[in-house]
Short mmCIF file of C-alpha atoms in Angstrom, two decimals:
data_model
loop_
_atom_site.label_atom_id
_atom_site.label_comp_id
_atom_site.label_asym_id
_atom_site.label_seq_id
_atom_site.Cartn_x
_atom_site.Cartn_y
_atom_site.Cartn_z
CA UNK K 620 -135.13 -156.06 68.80
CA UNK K 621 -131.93 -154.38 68.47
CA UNK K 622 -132.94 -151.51 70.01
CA UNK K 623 -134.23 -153.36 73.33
CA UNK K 624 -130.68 -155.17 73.27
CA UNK K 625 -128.84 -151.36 73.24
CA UNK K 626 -131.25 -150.95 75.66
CA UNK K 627 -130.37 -153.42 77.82
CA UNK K 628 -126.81 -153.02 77.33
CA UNK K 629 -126.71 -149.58 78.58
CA UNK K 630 -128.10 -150.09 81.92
CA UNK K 631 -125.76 -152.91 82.45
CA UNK K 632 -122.99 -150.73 81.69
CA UNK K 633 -124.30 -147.82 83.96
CA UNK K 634 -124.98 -150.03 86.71
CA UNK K 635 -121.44 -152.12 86.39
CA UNK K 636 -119.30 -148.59 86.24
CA UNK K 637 -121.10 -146.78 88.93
CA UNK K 638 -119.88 -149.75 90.90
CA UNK K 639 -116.79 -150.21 89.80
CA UNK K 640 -117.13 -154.02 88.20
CA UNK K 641 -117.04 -153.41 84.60
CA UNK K 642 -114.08 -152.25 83.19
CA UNK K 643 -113.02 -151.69 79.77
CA UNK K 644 -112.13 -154.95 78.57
CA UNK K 645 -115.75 -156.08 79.83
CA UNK K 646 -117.36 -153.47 77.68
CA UNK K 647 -115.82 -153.77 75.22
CA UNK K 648 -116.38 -157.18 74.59
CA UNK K 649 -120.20 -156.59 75.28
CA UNK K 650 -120.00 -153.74 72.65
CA UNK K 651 -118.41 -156.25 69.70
CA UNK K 652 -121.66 -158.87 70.54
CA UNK K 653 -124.12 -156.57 70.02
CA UNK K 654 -121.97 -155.18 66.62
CA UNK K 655 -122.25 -158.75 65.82
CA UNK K 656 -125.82 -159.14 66.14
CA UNK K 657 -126.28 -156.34 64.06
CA UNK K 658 -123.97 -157.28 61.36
CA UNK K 659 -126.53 -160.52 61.28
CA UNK K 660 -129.33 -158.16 60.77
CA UNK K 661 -127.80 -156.17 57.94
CA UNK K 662 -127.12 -159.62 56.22
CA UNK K 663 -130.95 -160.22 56.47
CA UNK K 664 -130.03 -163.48 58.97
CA UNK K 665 -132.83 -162.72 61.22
CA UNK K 666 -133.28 -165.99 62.40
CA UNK K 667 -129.99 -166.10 63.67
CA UNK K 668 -130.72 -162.56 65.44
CA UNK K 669 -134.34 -163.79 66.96
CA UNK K 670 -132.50 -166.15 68.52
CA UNK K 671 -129.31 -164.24 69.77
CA UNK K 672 -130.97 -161.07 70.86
CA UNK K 673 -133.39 -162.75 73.57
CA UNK K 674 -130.02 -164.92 74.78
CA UNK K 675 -128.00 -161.68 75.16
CA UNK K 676 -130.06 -159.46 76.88
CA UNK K 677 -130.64 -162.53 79.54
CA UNK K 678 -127.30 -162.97 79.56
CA UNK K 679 -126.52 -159.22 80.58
CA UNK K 680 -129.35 -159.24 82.82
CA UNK K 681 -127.74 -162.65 84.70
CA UNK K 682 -124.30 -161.07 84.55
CA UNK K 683 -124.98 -158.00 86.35
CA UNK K 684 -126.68 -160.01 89.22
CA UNK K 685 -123.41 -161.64 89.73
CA UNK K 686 -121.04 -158.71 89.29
CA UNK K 687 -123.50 -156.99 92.22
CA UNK K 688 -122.88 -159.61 94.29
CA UNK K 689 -118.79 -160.06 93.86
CA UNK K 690 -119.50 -155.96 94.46
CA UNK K 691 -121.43 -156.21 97.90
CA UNK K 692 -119.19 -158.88 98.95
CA UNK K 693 -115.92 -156.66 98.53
CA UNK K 694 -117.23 -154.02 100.12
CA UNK K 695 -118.19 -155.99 103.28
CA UNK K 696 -114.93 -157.31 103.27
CA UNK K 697 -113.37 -153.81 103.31
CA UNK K 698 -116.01 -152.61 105.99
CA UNK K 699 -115.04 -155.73 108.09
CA UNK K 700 -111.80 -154.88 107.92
CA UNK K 701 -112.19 -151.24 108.63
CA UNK K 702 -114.26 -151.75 111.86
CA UNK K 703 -111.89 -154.54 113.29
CA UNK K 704 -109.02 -151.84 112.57
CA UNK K 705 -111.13 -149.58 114.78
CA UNK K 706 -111.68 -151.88 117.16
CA UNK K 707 -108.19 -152.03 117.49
CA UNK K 708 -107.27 -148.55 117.62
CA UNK K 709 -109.38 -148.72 120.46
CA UNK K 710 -108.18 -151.55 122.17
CA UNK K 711 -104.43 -150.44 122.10
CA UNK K 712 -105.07 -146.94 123.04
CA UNK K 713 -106.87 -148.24 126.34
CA UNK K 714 -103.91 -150.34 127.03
CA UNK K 715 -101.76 -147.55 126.31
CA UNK K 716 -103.70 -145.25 128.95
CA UNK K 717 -103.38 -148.27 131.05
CA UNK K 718 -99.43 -148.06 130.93
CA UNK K 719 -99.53 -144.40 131.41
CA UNK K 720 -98.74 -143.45 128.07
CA UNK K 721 -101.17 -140.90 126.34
CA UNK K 722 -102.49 -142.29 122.68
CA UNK K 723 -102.49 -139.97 119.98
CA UNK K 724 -105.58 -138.64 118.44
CA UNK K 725 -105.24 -141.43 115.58
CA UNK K 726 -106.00 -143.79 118.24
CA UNK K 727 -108.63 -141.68 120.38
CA UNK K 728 -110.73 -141.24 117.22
CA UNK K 729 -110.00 -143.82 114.65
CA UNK K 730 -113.11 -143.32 112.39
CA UNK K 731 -112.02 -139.61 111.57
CA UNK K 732 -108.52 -141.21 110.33
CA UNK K 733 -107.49 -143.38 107.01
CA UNK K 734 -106.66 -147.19 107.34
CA UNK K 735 -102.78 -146.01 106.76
CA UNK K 736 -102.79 -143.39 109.49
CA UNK K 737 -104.45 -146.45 112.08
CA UNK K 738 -101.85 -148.93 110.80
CA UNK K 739 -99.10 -146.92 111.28
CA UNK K 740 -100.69 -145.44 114.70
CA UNK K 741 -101.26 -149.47 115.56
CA UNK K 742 -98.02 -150.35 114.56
CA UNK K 743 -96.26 -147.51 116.49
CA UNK K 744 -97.96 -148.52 119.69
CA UNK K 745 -97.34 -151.72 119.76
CA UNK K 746 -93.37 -151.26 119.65
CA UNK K 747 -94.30 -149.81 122.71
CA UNK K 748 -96.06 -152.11 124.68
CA UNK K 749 -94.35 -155.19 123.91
CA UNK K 750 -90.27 -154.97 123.62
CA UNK K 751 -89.10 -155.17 119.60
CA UNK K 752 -88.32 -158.89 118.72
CA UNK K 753 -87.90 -158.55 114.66
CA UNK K 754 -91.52 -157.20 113.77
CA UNK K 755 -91.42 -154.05 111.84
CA UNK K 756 -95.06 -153.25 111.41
CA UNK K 757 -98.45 -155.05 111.01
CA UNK K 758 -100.20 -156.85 107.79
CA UNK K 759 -103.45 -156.77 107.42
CA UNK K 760 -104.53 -160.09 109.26
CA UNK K 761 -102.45 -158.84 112.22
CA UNK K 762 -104.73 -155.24 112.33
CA UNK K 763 -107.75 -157.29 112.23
CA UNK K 764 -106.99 -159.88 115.01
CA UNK K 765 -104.92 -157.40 117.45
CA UNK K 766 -107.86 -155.55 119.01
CA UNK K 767 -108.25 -159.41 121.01
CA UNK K 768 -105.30 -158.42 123.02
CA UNK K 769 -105.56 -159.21 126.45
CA UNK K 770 -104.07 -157.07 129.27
CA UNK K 771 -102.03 -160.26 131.14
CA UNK K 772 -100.63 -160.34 127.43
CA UNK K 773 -99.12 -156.88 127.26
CA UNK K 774 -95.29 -157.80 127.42
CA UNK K 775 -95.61 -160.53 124.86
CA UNK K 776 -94.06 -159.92 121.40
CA UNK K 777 -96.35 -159.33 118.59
CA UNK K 778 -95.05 -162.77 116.95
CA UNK K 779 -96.33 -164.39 120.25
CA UNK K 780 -99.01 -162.81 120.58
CA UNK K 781 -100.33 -163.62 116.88
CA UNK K 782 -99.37 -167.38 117.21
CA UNK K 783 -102.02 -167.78 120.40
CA UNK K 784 -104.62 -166.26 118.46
CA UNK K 785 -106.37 -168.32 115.92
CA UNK K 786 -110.02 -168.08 116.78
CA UNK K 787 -112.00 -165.43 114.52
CA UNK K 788 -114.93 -163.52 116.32
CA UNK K 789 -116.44 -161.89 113.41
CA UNK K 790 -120.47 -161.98 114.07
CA UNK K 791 -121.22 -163.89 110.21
CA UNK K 792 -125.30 -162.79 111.05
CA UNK K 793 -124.12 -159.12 110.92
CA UNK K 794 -121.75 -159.71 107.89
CA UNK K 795 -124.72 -161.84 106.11
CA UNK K 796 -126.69 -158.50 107.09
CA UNK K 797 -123.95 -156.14 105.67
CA UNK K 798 -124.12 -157.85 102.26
CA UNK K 799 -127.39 -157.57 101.50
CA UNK K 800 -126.98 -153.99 102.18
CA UNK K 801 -124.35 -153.44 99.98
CA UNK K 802 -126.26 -155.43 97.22
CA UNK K 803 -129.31 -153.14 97.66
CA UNK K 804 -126.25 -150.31 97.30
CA UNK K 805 -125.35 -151.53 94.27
CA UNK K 806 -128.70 -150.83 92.55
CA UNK K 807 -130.55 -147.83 95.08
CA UNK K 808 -127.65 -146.23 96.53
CA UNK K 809 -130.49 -144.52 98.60
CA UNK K 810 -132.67 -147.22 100.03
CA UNK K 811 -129.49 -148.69 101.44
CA UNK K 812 -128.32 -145.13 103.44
CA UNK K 813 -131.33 -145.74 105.39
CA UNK K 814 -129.61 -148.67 106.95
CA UNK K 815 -126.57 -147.36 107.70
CA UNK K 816 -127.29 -146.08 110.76
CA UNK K 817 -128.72 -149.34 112.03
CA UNK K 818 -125.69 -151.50 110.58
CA UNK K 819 -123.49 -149.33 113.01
CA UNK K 820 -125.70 -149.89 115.56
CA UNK K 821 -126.37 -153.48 115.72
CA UNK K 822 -122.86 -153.46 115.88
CA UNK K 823 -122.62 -151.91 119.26
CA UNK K 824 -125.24 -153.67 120.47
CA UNK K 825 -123.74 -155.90 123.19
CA UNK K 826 -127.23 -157.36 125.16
CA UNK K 827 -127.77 -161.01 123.61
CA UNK K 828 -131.53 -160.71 123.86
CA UNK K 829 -132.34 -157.43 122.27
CA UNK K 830 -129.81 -157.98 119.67
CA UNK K 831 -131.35 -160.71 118.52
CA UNK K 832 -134.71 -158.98 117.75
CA UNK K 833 -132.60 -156.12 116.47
CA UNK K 834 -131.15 -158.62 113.73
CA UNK K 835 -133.96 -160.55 112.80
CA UNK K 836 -136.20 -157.06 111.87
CA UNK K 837 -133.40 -155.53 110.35
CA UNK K 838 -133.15 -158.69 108.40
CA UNK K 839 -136.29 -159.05 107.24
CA UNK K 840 -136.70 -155.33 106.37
CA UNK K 841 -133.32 -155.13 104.11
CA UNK K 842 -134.33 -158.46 102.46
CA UNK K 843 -137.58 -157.17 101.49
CA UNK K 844 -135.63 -153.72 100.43
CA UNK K 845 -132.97 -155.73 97.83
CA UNK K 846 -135.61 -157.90 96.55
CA UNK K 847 -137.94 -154.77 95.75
CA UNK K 848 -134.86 -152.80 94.67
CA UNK K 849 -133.39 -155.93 92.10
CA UNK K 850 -136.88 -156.19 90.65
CA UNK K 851 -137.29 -152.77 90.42
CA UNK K 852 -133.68 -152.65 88.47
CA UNK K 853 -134.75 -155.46 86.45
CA UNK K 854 -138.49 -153.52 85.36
CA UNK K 855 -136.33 -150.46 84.84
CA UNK K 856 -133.97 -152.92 82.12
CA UNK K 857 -137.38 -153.36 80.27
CA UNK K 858 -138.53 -150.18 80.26
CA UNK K 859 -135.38 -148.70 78.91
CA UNK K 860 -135.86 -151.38 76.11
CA UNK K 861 -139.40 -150.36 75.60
CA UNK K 862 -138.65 -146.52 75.34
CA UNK K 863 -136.22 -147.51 72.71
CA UNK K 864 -138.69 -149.86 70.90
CA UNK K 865 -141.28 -147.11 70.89
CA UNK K 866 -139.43 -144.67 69.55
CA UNK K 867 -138.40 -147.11 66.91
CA UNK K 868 -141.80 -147.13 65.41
CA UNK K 869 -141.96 -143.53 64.75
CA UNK K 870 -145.54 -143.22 65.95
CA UNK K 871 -146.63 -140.30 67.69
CA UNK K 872 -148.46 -141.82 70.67
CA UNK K 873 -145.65 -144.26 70.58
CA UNK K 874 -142.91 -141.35 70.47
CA UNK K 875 -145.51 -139.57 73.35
CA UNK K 876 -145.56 -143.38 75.53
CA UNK K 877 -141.67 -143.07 75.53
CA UNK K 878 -141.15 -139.61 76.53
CA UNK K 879 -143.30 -140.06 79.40
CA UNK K 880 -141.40 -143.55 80.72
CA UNK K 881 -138.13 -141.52 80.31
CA UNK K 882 -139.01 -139.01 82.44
CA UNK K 883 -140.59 -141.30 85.22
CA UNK K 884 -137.57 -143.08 85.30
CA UNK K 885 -136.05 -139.75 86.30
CA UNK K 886 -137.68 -140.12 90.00
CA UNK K 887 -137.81 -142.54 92.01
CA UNK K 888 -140.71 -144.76 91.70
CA UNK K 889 -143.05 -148.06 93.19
CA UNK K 890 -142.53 -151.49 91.61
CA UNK K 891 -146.26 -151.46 91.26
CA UNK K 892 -146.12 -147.79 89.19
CA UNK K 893 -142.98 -149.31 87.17
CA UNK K 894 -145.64 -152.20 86.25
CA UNK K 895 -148.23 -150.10 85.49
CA UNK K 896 -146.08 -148.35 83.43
CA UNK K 897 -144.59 -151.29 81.43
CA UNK K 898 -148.12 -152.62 81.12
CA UNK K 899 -149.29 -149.20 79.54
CA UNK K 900 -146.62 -148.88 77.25
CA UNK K 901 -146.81 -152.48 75.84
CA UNK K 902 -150.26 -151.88 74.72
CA UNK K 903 -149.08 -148.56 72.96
CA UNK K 904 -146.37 -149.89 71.44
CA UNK K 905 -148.91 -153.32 70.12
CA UNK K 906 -151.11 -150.72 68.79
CA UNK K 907 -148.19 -148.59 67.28
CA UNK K 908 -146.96 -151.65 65.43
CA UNK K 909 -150.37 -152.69 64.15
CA UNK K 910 -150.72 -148.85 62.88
CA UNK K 911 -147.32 -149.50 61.07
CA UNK K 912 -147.64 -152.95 59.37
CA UNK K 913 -151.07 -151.44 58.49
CA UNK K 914 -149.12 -148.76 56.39
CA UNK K 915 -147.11 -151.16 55.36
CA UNK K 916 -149.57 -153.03 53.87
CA UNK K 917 -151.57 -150.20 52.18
CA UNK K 918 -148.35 -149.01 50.39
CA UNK K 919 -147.11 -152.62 49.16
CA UNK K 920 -151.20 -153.22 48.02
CA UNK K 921 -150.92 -149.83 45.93
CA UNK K 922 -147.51 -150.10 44.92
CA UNK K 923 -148.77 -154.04 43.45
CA UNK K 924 -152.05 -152.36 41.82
CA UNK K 925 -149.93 -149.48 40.57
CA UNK K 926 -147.36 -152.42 38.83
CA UNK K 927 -150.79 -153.70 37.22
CA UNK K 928 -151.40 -150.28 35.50
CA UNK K 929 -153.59 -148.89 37.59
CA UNK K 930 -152.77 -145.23 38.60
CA UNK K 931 -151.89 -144.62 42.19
CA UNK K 932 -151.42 -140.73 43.25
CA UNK K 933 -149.86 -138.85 46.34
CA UNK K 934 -152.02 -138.83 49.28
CA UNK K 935 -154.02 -142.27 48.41
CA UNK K 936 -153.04 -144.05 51.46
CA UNK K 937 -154.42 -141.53 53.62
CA UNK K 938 -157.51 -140.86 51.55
CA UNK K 939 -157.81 -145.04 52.09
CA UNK K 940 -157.70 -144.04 55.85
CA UNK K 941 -159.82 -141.34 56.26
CA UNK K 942 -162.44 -142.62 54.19
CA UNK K 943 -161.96 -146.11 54.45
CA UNK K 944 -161.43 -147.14 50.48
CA UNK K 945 -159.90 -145.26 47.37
CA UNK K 946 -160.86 -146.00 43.35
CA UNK K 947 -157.77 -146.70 41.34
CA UNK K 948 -158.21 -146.02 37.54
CA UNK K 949 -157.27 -148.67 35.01
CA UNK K 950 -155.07 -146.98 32.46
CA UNK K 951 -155.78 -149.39 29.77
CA UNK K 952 -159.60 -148.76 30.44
CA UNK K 953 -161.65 -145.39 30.57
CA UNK K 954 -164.74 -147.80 31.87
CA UNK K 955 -163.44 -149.75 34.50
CA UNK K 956 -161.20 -149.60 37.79
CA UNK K 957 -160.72 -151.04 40.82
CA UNK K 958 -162.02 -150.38 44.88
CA UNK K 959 -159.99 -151.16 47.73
CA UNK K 960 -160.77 -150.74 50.92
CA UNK K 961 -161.17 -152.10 54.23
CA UNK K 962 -158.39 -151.74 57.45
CA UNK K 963 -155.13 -153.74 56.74
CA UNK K 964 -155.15 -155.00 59.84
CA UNK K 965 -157.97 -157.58 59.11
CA UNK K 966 -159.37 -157.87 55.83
CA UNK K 967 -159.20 -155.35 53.11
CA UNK K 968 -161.52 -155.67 50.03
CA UNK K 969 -161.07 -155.33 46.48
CA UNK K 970 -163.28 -154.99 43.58
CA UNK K 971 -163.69 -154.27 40.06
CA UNK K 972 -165.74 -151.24 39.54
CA UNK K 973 -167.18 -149.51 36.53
CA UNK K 974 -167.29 -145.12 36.13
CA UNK K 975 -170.35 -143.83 36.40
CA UNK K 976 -170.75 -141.70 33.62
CA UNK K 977 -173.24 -140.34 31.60
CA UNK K 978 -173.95 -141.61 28.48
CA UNK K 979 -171.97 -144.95 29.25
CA UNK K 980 -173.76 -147.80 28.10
CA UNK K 981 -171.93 -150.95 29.63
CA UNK K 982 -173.07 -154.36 28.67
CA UNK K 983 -173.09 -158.03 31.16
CA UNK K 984 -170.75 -158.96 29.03
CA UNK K 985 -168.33 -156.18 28.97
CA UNK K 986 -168.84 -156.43 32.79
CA UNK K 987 -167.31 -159.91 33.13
CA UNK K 988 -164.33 -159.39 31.49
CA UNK K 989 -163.11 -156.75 33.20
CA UNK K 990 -163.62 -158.89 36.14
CA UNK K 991 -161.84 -161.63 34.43
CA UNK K 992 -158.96 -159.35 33.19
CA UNK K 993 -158.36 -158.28 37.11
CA UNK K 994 -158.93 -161.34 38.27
CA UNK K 995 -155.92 -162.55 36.26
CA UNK K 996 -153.75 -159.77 36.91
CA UNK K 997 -154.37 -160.16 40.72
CA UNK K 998 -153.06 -163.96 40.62
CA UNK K 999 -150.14 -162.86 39.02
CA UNK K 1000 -149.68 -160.12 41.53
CA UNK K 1001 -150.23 -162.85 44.57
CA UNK K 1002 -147.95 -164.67 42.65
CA UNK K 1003 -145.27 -162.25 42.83
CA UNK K 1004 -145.35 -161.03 46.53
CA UNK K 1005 -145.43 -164.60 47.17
CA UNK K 1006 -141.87 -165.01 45.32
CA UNK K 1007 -140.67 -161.74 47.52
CA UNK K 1008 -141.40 -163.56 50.95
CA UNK K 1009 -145.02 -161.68 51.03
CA UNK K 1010 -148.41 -163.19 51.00
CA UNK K 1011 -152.33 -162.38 50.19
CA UNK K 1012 -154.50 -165.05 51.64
CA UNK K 1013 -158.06 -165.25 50.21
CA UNK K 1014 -160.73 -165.88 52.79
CA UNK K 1015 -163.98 -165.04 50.76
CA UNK K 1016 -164.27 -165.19 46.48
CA UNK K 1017 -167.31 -164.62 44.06
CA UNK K 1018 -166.93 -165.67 40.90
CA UNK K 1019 -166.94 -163.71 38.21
CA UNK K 1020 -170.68 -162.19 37.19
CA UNK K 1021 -171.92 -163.11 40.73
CA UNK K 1022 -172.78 -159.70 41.49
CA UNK K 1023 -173.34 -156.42 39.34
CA UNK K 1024 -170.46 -154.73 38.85
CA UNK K 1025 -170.06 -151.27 41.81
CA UNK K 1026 -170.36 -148.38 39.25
CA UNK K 1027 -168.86 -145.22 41.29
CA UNK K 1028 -168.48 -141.09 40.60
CA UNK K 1029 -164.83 -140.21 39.84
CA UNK K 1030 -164.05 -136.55 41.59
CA UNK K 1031 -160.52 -136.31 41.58
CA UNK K 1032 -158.61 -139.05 43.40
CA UNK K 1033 -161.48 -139.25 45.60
CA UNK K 1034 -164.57 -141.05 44.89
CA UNK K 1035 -168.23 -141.06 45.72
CA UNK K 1036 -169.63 -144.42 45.31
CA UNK K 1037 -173.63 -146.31 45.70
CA UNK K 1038 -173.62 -148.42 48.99
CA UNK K 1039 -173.21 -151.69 47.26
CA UNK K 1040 -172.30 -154.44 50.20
CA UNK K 1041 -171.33 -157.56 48.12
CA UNK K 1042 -167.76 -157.71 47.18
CA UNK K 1043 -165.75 -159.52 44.33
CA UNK K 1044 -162.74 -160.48 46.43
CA UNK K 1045 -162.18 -160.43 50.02
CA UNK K 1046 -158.33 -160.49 50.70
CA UNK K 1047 -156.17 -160.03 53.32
CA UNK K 1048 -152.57 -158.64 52.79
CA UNK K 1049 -149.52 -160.46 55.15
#
């Protein structure tokens, strides 16, 4: 779970820096919750980190939603402010021309020029179309209302001419357009180039009717744009956590899943091929997982036997997997031992068994106590895990002398044994 949090967290912090609504402080604080939840983990508090892990990673997924929109609505503001200064540049230079005076080149081609070059350009002009009465330059309010200055206002002072002017005439369709540009910016920098060019001209467009039907398909195409690009953000958040989760588990096809999301994240892809992808990988990583506790639960089943005095070697567990059971010997007993087999991940089997050798003559008798004798020593064992937080759940039980005891061929740590299908316990290890 950690590892889907880091996840998680790192994709919020790329997407916050790139634009520029994260800073350190925010990071840092982000950085000391997840140290916290991971101080809980070492401490064994996993409760406490079940619960914590799933609340942080919706809380960074909820906080970068808002920190893209305080983004996209900045940067309108700024490009609202740079076209009105424009439009302004504009304005005065035709009024200028109008006077006789030439404009400069600031004000003949304001989009090749910086906001400080048009506000001192503005500025200059104005000192020269209405006579000085105390203003010494523009703020930015004036720069974004002075391009309405009309030509039977041309001698007024600029103080005058600000006072009559209180009505705004920004379009709020185009800015409402303009945001959800810059929000699709904020997560597919590319998607939202593509509507540059028809921001700039929507802008220009100046016939009522055809602007109209300009808005309303440029509206419903950049809608449908963020909304593919935010849920494509959001499955790209989840499969950054499932890469790390994978590779968590140490599996090879697990390992092999992950490689192959990293490097489709490296392209641009579909929501429905993200899906796909996340769909794929969750059944890998379920499968990886049930591989895993399945080793687990081999090993802790030996390492329990082997605390019973029966000898476990090297290379056991995967004899138990490629042939499906191993024989444990009994060192207190040259007769008798034990079978286990079965996949972990449902029911395993264990039984008493007895050495097939030649010569042997075992009696019923004899038979049933060994039973017994394992019998006890498994209670004690279920007794145990169950003191250590494990568990071995019984589902099926023959008691002891129900069936003839398995006799097997020792070769080794491997075994050759006679099909024999009823079993003495049935167990399943938790």
């Amino acid at each position: 779970m950690i590892a889907a949090l880091e996840a998680c967290q790192t994709r919020w912090l790329k997407i916050g820096q790139r634009n520029d609504v994260i800073g350190e402080a925010d990071a840092s604080a982000s950085a000391e919750r997840v140290e916290a939840i991971r101080a809980l983990l070492s401490s064994d508090r996993f409760e406490e980190v079940q619960k914590q892990v799933p609340a942080e990673i919706a809380f960074l997924e909820d906080d970068i939603q808002r920190r893209i929109t305080k983004a996209a609505d900045a940067a309108v503001k700024a490009r609202i402010s740079r076209r009105r200064m424009e439009a302004t540049a504009y304005s005065v230079g035709s009024k200028l021309r109008e006077r006789g005076f030439a404009p400069s080149d600031v004000l003949d081609s304001p989009e090749k020029h910086s906001s400080d070059d048009l506000s001192f350009a503005i500025s200059k002009a104005f000192s020269v179309l209405a006579p000085p009465d105390g203003d010494r330059g523009m703020s930015e309010r004036q720069i974004e209302i002075a391009r309405d200055l009309g030509a039977g206002e041309a001698r007024q002072t600029l103080s005058e001419w600000l006072s009559a002017q209180e009505q705004d005439n920004a379009d709020p369709e185009l800015i409402a357009l303009e945001r959800i540009v810059e929000e699709l910016r904020a997560v597919d920098q590319s998607a939202a180039s593509a509507f540059d060019g028809r921001v700039a001209a929507l802008s220009r467009e100046e016939n009522p009717a055809r602007k109209r039907l300009v808005r309303d398909s440029f509206m419903l195409d950049a809608s449908a744009a963020r909304t593919d690009a935010l849920l494509k953000a959001k499955l790209m958040m989840k499969l950054d956590a499932m890469t790390s989760r994978l590779r968590a588990t140490g599996d090879l096809a697990a390992l092999t899943s992950a490689t192959t999301i990293a490097s489709a994240l490296e392209t641009p892809a579909t929501q429905a091929a993200l899906n796909d992808l996340l769909a794929a990988a969750e059944v890998v990583l379920v499968e990886a997982e049930n591989r895993k506790a399945a080793d687990y639960r081999r090993k802790s089943l030996l390492t329990g036997l082997s605390q019973l005095g029966y000898e476990v070697h090297e290379g056991m567990e995967t004899a138990w997997v490629r042939d499906g059971k191993v024989v444990l010997r009994n060192s207190a007993s040259d007769t008798y031992g034990v079978e286990v087999g079965g996949n972990p991940e449902n029911l395993v089997q264990i039984r008493t068994v007895a050495y097939d050798r030649p010569g042997a003559n075992r009696t019923a008798e004899q038979d049933r106590a060994a039973e017994t004798t394992f019998c006890d020593a498994f209670s004690s064992l279920r007794a145990e895990l169950g003191e250590n937080g494990g568990n071995i759940t019984i589902v099926r039980a023959l008691g002891v002398g129900a069936t003839p005891v398995k006799s097997v061929a020792i070769e080794g740590t491997r075994t050759v044994s006679e099909e024999v299908d009823l079993p003495v316990v049935h167990g399943r290890h938790l």
